[in-house]
Coordinates of C-alpha atoms in Angstrom, one line a residue:
M222 CA -16.7 -12.2 9.2
E223 CA -13.4 -14.0 10.0
P224 CA -10.2 -12.1 9.0
L225 CA -8.4 -13.5 6.0
R226 CA -5.1 -15.1 7.1
T227 CA -3.7 -16.6 3.9
P228 CA -3.1 -14.7 0.7
P229 CA -3.2 -16.5 -2.7
T230 CA 0.2 -17.8 -3.6
T231 CA -0.5 -19.9 -6.7
H232 CA 1.0 -17.1 -8.9
L233 CA 4.4 -17.9 -7.4
A234 CA 4.4 -21.1 -9.6
L235 CA 4.7 -18.9 -12.7
P236 CA 7.9 -19.2 -14.7
F237 CA 8.9 -15.6 -13.9
F238 CA 10.0 -16.8 -10.5
D239 CA 12.8 -18.9 -9.1
A240 CA 12.8 -21.1 -6.0
V241 CA 14.2 -18.3 -3.9
H242 CA 11.1 -16.1 -4.8
R243 CA 8.7 -18.9 -4.1
D244 CA 10.2 -19.6 -0.7
L245 CA 10.3 -15.9 0.1
G246 CA 6.7 -15.4 -0.7
Q247 CA 5.5 -18.4 1.3
R248 CA 7.6 -17.5 4.4
L249 CA 6.6 -13.8 4.4
A250 CA 2.9 -14.7 4.1
T251 CA 3.2 -17.0 7.1
W252 CA 5.0 -14.3 9.1
M253 CA 2.6 -11.5 8.2
A254 CA -0.4 -13.6 9.1
A255 CA 0.9 -13.6 12.7
Q256 CA 1.6 -9.9 13.0
Q257 CA -0.7 -7.4 14.7
V258 CA 0.2 -3.8 14.8
D259 CA -2.0 -0.9 16.0
E260 CA -1.9 1.5 13.1
S261 CA -4.0 4.3 14.6
D262 CA -0.9 6.4 14.9
D263 CA 0.8 6.1 11.5
R264 CA 4.1 7.4 12.6
K265 CA 4.4 5.1 15.6
A266 CA 3.1 2.2 13.6
C267 CA 5.6 2.8 10.7
R268 CA 8.5 2.8 13.2
E269 CA 7.1 -0.4 14.7
W270 CA 6.9 -2.1 11.2
V271 CA 10.5 -1.1 10.4
R272 CA 11.6 -2.5 13.7
R273 CA 9.8 -5.8 13.2
L274 CA 10.7 -6.1 9.5
G275 CA 14.4 -5.4 10.4
E276 CA 14.5 -7.8 13.4
S277 CA 13.0 -10.6 11.2
Q278 CA 15.5 -10.1 8.4
W279 CA 13.0 -8.9 5.8
L280 CA 14.6 -5.5 5.2
R281 CA 17.7 -7.3 4.1
Y282 CA 16.0 -7.6 0.7
C283 CA 16.1 -3.7 0.4
V284 CA 19.9 -3.6 0.0
P285 CA 22.6 -5.7 -1.7
A286 CA 24.8 -8.1 0.2
G287 CA 28.0 -6.4 -0.7
E288 CA 31.4 -8.1 -0.7
H289 CA 31.5 -10.9 1.9
G290 CA 28.0 -9.8 3.0
A291 CA 29.3 -6.5 4.5
L292 CA 26.4 -4.4 3.4
G293 CA 23.8 -6.7 5.1
G294 CA 21.7 -7.6 2.1
A295 CA 20.1 -11.0 1.6
L296 CA 20.9 -11.3 -2.1
A297 CA 23.9 -10.2 -4.2
T298 CA 22.0 -7.4 -5.9
L299 CA 18.7 -5.6 -5.5
D300 CA 16.3 -8.3 -7.0
S301 CA 13.2 -6.8 -8.6
R302 CA 11.2 -10.0 -8.4
A303 CA 11.9 -10.3 -4.7
L304 CA 10.8 -6.7 -4.2
V305 CA 7.6 -7.4 -6.1
V306 CA 6.8 -10.6 -4.3
M307 CA 7.4 -9.0 -0.9
R308 CA 5.4 -5.8 -1.6
E309 CA 2.5 -7.8 -3.0
T310 CA 2.4 -9.9 0.2
L311 CA 2.9 -7.1 2.6
A312 CA 0.2 -5.0 0.9
F313 CA -2.2 -7.9 1.0
Y314 CA -2.1 -7.6 4.8
S315 CA -1.1 -4.1 5.6
P316 CA -0.5 -1.2 3.1
L317 CA 1.4 0.6 5.9
A318 CA 3.8 -2.4 6.4
D319 CA 4.3 -2.3 2.6
F320 CA 5.0 1.5 2.8
A321 CA 7.6 1.0 5.6
F322 CA 9.4 -1.7 3.6
A323 CA 9.3 0.1 0.3
M324 CA 10.7 3.3 1.7
Q325 CA 13.7 1.5 3.2
G326 CA 14.5 0.5 -0.3
L327 CA 13.6 3.7 -2.2
G328 CA 15.3 5.9 0.5
S329 CA 18.6 4.0 0.3
G330 CA 18.4 3.0 -3.4
A331 CA 20.6 5.9 -4.6
I332 CA 23.3 5.0 -2.0
T333 CA 23.2 1.4 -3.4
L334 CA 23.6 2.7 -7.0
A335 CA 26.1 5.5 -6.5
G336 CA 27.4 5.6 -3.0
T337 CA 31.1 5.5 -2.2
P338 CA 32.2 2.4 -0.2
A339 CA 32.3 4.6 2.9
Q340 CA 28.7 5.9 2.3
Q341 CA 27.4 2.4 1.6
A342 CA 29.1 1.0 4.8
A343 CA 27.7 3.8 6.9
Y344 CA 24.1 3.5 5.8
L345 CA 23.1 0.3 4.1
P346 CA 23.7 -2.2 6.9
Q347 CA 21.6 -0.1 9.3
V348 CA 18.8 0.2 6.7
A349 CA 18.9 -3.6 6.4
S350 CA 18.6 -4.1 10.2
G351 CA 16.0 -1.4 10.7
E352 CA 18.3 0.6 12.9
M353 CA 18.0 3.5 10.4
I354 CA 14.9 4.8 8.6
A355 CA 15.5 6.1 5.1
A356 CA 13.8 8.7 3.0
F357 CA 13.9 10.0 -0.6
A358 CA 13.5 13.8 -1.0
L359 CA 12.9 14.8 -4.6
S360 CA 9.5 16.5 -4.9
E361 CA 8.8 20.2 -4.2
A362 CA 5.6 22.2 -4.1
E363 CA 6.1 23.3 -7.7
A364 CA 8.3 20.4 -8.9
G365 CA 6.6 17.0 -8.8
S366 CA 6.7 15.3 -12.1
D367 CA 8.7 18.2 -13.5
A368 CA 11.9 17.7 -11.5
G369 CA 13.7 20.3 -13.6
A370 CA 11.5 23.0 -11.9
M371 CA 13.0 22.4 -8.5
Q372 CA 14.2 25.5 -6.6
T373 CA 16.2 24.0 -3.8
R374 CA 19.8 25.1 -4.2
A375 CA 23.1 23.5 -3.0
L376 CA 25.8 26.1 -3.0
P377 CA 29.5 25.2 -2.7
S378 CA 31.2 26.3 0.5
V379 CA 34.7 26.2 1.9
D380 CA 34.4 22.7 3.3
G381 CA 31.4 21.3 1.4
W382 CA 27.9 22.5 0.5
T383 CA 25.1 24.7 1.9
I384 CA 21.5 23.8 1.0
H385 CA 18.6 26.3 0.9
G386 CA 15.0 25.5 0.0
S387 CA 12.3 23.0 0.7
K388 CA 11.0 19.6 -0.3
T389 CA 7.4 18.4 0.2
W390 CA 5.3 15.2 0.1
I391 CA 8.4 13.4 1.6
S392 CA 7.5 9.9 2.8
N393 CA 9.0 9.1 6.2
G394 CA 9.4 12.9 6.7
G395 CA 9.9 13.5 10.4
I396 CA 10.8 10.0 11.3
A397 CA 13.7 9.2 8.9
D398 CA 17.3 9.1 10.1
F399 CA 18.6 10.4 6.8
Y400 CA 17.2 12.0 3.6
V401 CA 18.7 11.4 0.1
T402 CA 18.1 14.9 -1.1
F403 CA 18.2 16.3 -4.6
A404 CA 19.2 20.0 -5.2
K405 CA 20.2 22.3 -8.0
T406 CA 23.9 22.8 -8.2
E407 CA 23.8 24.5 -11.6
P408 CA 20.3 26.0 -12.2
A409 CA 21.0 27.1 -15.8
L410 CA 21.4 23.4 -16.8
G411 CA 17.9 22.4 -15.7
V412 CA 17.7 18.6 -14.9
R413 CA 21.3 18.4 -15.9
G414 CA 22.3 20.6 -13.0
I415 CA 20.9 18.5 -10.2
T416 CA 23.1 16.8 -7.6
A417 CA 22.2 14.3 -4.9
F418 CA 23.2 14.6 -1.2
I419 CA 22.9 12.5 2.0
V420 CA 21.4 14.7 4.7
D421 CA 21.2 13.2 8.2
A422 CA 18.1 14.1 10.2
D423 CA 20.0 15.9 12.9
T424 CA 21.9 18.2 10.5
E425 CA 21.7 21.8 11.6
G426 CA 19.4 23.8 9.4
L427 CA 17.1 21.0 8.5
D428 CA 13.5 21.3 9.8
T429 CA 11.1 18.3 9.4
S430 CA 8.4 19.4 11.8
E431 CA 5.7 20.3 9.2
H432 CA 3.7 17.1 8.9
I433 CA 1.2 16.4 6.1
T434 CA -2.1 14.6 6.8
V435 CA -3.5 12.6 3.9
M436 CA -6.6 10.4 3.3
A437 CA -4.7 7.1 3.9
P438 CA -2.4 8.0 6.8
H439 CA 1.3 7.5 6.5
P440 CA 4.2 9.6 7.5
L441 CA 4.6 12.6 5.2
A442 CA 6.3 16.0 5.8
T443 CA 7.7 19.1 4.3
L444 CA 11.4 19.5 4.7
K445 CA 12.9 23.0 5.1
F446 CA 16.6 23.7 4.5
S447 CA 17.9 26.9 5.9
D448 CA 21.7 27.4 5.7
C449 CA 22.0 23.6 6.0
R450 CA 25.7 22.9 5.9
L451 CA 27.0 19.6 4.6
A452 CA 30.5 18.2 4.5
A453 CA 31.9 17.5 1.0
D454 CA 31.6 13.8 1.6
R455 CA 27.8 14.2 1.8
Q456 CA 27.6 14.5 -2.0
L457 CA 26.1 11.3 -3.5
G458 CA 27.2 10.3 -6.9
A459 CA 28.5 12.6 -9.7
L460 CA 28.2 16.3 -9.6
H461 CA 25.2 17.3 -11.7
G462 CA 24.3 13.6 -11.9
G463 CA 21.4 13.7 -9.5
F464 CA 18.5 13.6 -12.0
R465 CA 19.8 10.5 -13.7
L466 CA 20.4 8.9 -10.3
A467 CA 16.9 9.7 -9.2
M468 CA 15.4 8.2 -12.4
Q469 CA 17.5 5.1 -12.0
T470 CA 16.3 4.7 -8.4
L471 CA 12.7 5.1 -9.4
D472 CA 13.1 2.7 -12.3
I473 CA 14.2 0.0 -9.9
F474 CA 11.2 0.4 -7.6
R475 CA 8.5 1.3 -10.1
A476 CA 7.6 -2.4 -10.7
S477 CA 7.4 -2.9 -7.0
V478 CA 4.7 -0.2 -6.7
A479 CA 2.7 -2.3 -9.2
G480 CA 3.3 -5.3 -6.9
A481 CA 1.8 -3.4 -4.0
A482 CA -1.2 -2.5 -6.1
V483 CA -1.7 -6.2 -7.0
G484 CA -1.5 -7.1 -3.4
M485 CA -4.2 -4.7 -2.4
A486 CA -6.4 -5.8 -5.3
R487 CA -6.0 -9.5 -4.3
R488 CA -7.0 -8.6 -0.8
A489 CA -10.1 -6.7 -2.1
L490 CA -11.1 -9.7 -4.2
A491 CA -10.6 -12.1 -1.3
E492 CA -12.8 -9.9 0.9
A493 CA -15.4 -9.7 -1.8
V494 CA -15.5 -13.5 -2.3
S495 CA -15.7 -14.1 1.4
F496 CA -18.5 -11.6 1.9
S497 CA -20.5 -12.7 -1.1
R498 CA -20.5 -16.3 0.1
Q499 CA -21.9 -15.3 3.5
R500 CA -24.3 -12.5 2.7
Q501 CA -27.8 -13.8 2.5
M502 CA -30.3 -12.1 0.1
F503 CA -33.7 -13.2 -1.1
G504 CA -33.2 -16.8 0.1
Q505 CA -29.7 -17.3 -1.4
T506 CA -26.2 -15.9 -1.0
L507 CA -24.9 -12.9 -2.8
A508 CA -22.5 -15.2 -4.6
D509 CA -25.4 -17.1 -6.1
F510 CA -26.4 -14.2 -8.3
Q511 CA -25.1 -14.1 -11.8
L512 CA -24.4 -10.4 -11.6
T513 CA -22.1 -11.1 -8.6
Q514 CA -20.3 -13.8 -10.5
V515 CA -19.8 -11.5 -13.5
K516 CA -18.2 -8.9 -11.2
I517 CA -16.0 -11.4 -9.5
G518 CA -14.8 -12.7 -12.9
D519 CA -14.0 -9.2 -14.0
M520 CA -12.0 -8.5 -10.9
A521 CA -10.0 -11.7 -11.2
A522 CA -9.1 -11.0 -14.8
L523 CA -8.1 -7.4 -14.1
I524 CA -5.8 -8.7 -11.3
D525 CA -4.2 -11.3 -13.5
A526 CA -3.6 -8.9 -16.3
A527 CA -1.9 -6.4 -13.9
A528 CA 0.1 -9.2 -12.2
L529 CA 1.5 -10.6 -15.5
L530 CA 2.7 -7.2 -16.6
T531 CA 4.2 -6.6 -13.1
Y532 CA 6.1 -9.9 -13.1
R533 CA 7.3 -9.4 -16.6
A534 CA 8.8 -6.0 -15.7
A535 CA 10.6 -7.3 -12.7
W536 CA 11.9 -10.4 -14.6
L537 CA 13.2 -8.2 -17.4
R538 CA 15.3 -6.1 -15.0
D539 CA 16.6 -9.1 -13.1
E540 CA 17.5 -10.8 -16.4
S541 CA 19.5 -7.7 -17.5
Q542 CA 21.5 -7.9 -14.2
R543 CA 22.1 -11.6 -14.5
C544 CA 23.4 -11.1 -18.0
G545 CA 25.7 -8.4 -16.8
S546 CA 24.1 -5.6 -18.9
S547 CA 23.0 -3.4 -16.1
E548 CA 26.1 -1.3 -15.8
Q549 CA 26.4 -0.4 -19.5
P550 CA 22.9 -1.2 -20.9
D551 CA 22.2 -0.7 -24.6
A552 CA 19.6 2.0 -25.3
A553 CA 17.0 -0.4 -26.7
G554 CA 17.2 -2.8 -23.7
R555 CA 17.1 0.1 -21.2
S556 CA 14.0 1.6 -23.0
A557 CA 12.3 -1.8 -23.1
R558 CA 12.7 -2.2 -19.3
T559 CA 11.5 1.3 -18.6
V560 CA 8.5 0.9 -20.8
A561 CA 7.7 -2.5 -19.2
A562 CA 7.9 -0.9 -15.7
A563 CA 5.7 2.0 -16.9
M564 CA 3.1 -0.4 -18.3
A565 CA 3.1 -2.4 -15.1
K566 CA 2.8 0.6 -12.8
M567 CA 0.0 2.2 -14.9
T568 CA -2.0 -1.0 -15.4
A569 CA -1.7 -2.4 -11.9
T570 CA -2.6 0.8 -10.0
E571 CA -5.5 1.6 -12.4
N572 CA -6.8 -2.0 -12.3
A573 CA -6.5 -2.2 -8.5
Q574 CA -8.6 1.0 -8.2
R575 CA -11.3 -0.6 -10.3
V576 CA -11.1 -3.9 -8.4
I577 CA -11.4 -2.3 -5.0
D578 CA -14.2 -0.1 -6.2
M579 CA -16.1 -3.1 -7.4
A580 CA -15.4 -4.9 -4.1
L581 CA -16.7 -2.0 -2.1
Q582 CA -19.9 -1.9 -4.3
L583 CA -20.5 -5.6 -3.5
H584 CA -20.2 -4.9 0.2
G585 CA -23.0 -2.3 -0.1
G586 CA -23.2 -0.1 3.0
M587 CA -20.6 -2.1 4.8
G588 CA -18.1 -1.1 2.2
V589 CA -18.1 2.6 3.3
K590 CA -18.1 1.9 7.0
V591 CA -15.0 3.5 8.5
G592 CA -12.7 0.8 9.9
S593 CA -13.7 -1.9 7.4
K594 CA -10.9 -3.4 5.3
I595 CA -12.6 -2.5 2.0
E596 CA -13.0 1.1 3.2
S597 CA -9.3 1.4 4.1
L598 CA -8.2 -0.2 0.9
Y599 CA -10.3 2.3 -1.0
R600 CA -8.3 5.1 0.5
D601 CA -5.0 3.3 0.4
I602 CA -5.0 2.6 -3.3
R603 CA -5.6 6.1 -4.4
S604 CA -2.1 7.5 -3.8
L605 CA -0.4 4.7 -5.8
R606 CA -1.9 6.1 -9.0
I607 CA 0.1 9.3 -8.2
Y608 CA 3.4 8.7 -6.5
E609 CA 6.6 7.6 -8.2
G610 CA 5.2 8.9 -11.5
P611 CA 1.4 9.4 -12.0
T612 CA -0.6 7.4 -14.5
E613 CA -0.3 10.2 -17.0
V614 CA 3.5 10.2 -16.9
Q615 CA 3.5 6.4 -17.5
Q616 CA 1.2 6.9 -20.5
L617 CA 3.7 9.5 -21.9
I618 CA 6.6 7.1 -21.4
I619 CA 4.8 4.3 -23.2
G620 CA 3.4 6.5 -26.0
K621 CA 6.7 8.1 -26.8
A622 CA 8.4 4.7 -26.9
V623 CA 5.7 3.3 -29.3
L624 CA 6.0 6.3 -31.6
R625 CA 9.8 5.8 -31.8

């Protein structure tokens, strides 16, 4: 079967998007169709994707432009719709390319939000060019969704801070050039006692050698901090303001996770349509059977439902920025955007899992053959229902908001 080279782009005509997003989606689709990267070694491949995405200017959408373009971004601010369009397109072709792109944004997002001018100048332009690989270190073995349970400590020293502890499930672990790391600076305060720091990969006392292998390979590692000494200027944002900063960062990128899920689901549908049109059974094609048409229709509706929630969430955040309410948002507006992002993330990832499962079923035995696109999508989608807030956490966010 011929590989699919063109993703659907008709959704870009929806009123959620502006001309810049439509142009971006079309250009990125054309570019991705021409890329071929050997992904058998996920760490090597991730570095290669960062290099290519940086050289071709796509990573510039992960950071803001800054004054006179000094920070290297393509747009004045982080644009949620641009992130969604790009992740949807990247994931359609390569979930690993999407991962490489997304982590540049998530790993540097806290610096965009709270970094000093010196910190932003030191890191963001190199993130945008692909010269630096970024990482976001929040999770611990006993502190995933419950960030308040983290045990990693940052103790004040004569000239800065000393970090002890460990982080795990850290994307880009072992290949990143720096880690935005969250640690307890006042344990008695729980989540109100967490502070963020920028830890360069070559900092003495940081060990990133413990790699983690997962079902859909991408770079993950456990970070170990042993008497890891940081200068005072490595603190990121306000003292004890780390939890709020982490949540703000995740809020920006949560809708883009939904975009990636939609991209994977669109690819699964395209593969299912292509396969069913060609597969001969009982004197006709698989597509001629009404049961196949029912499944295809169900898949298409699930994708559109997820996509509309995703685009709405991204549009709401961008509108809040355009209206100047992002710096001091009212509680109701902030809650509405958080709930919209939670609905998008929950629905898109859950629907994508269903769509990919149905596509695999239509492929029959070919669907479980290692190396087939459907088989790899089946593994790739599973982690999206967990990371950056599992489905159950999104349900709690939504449910509490409705009850209020």
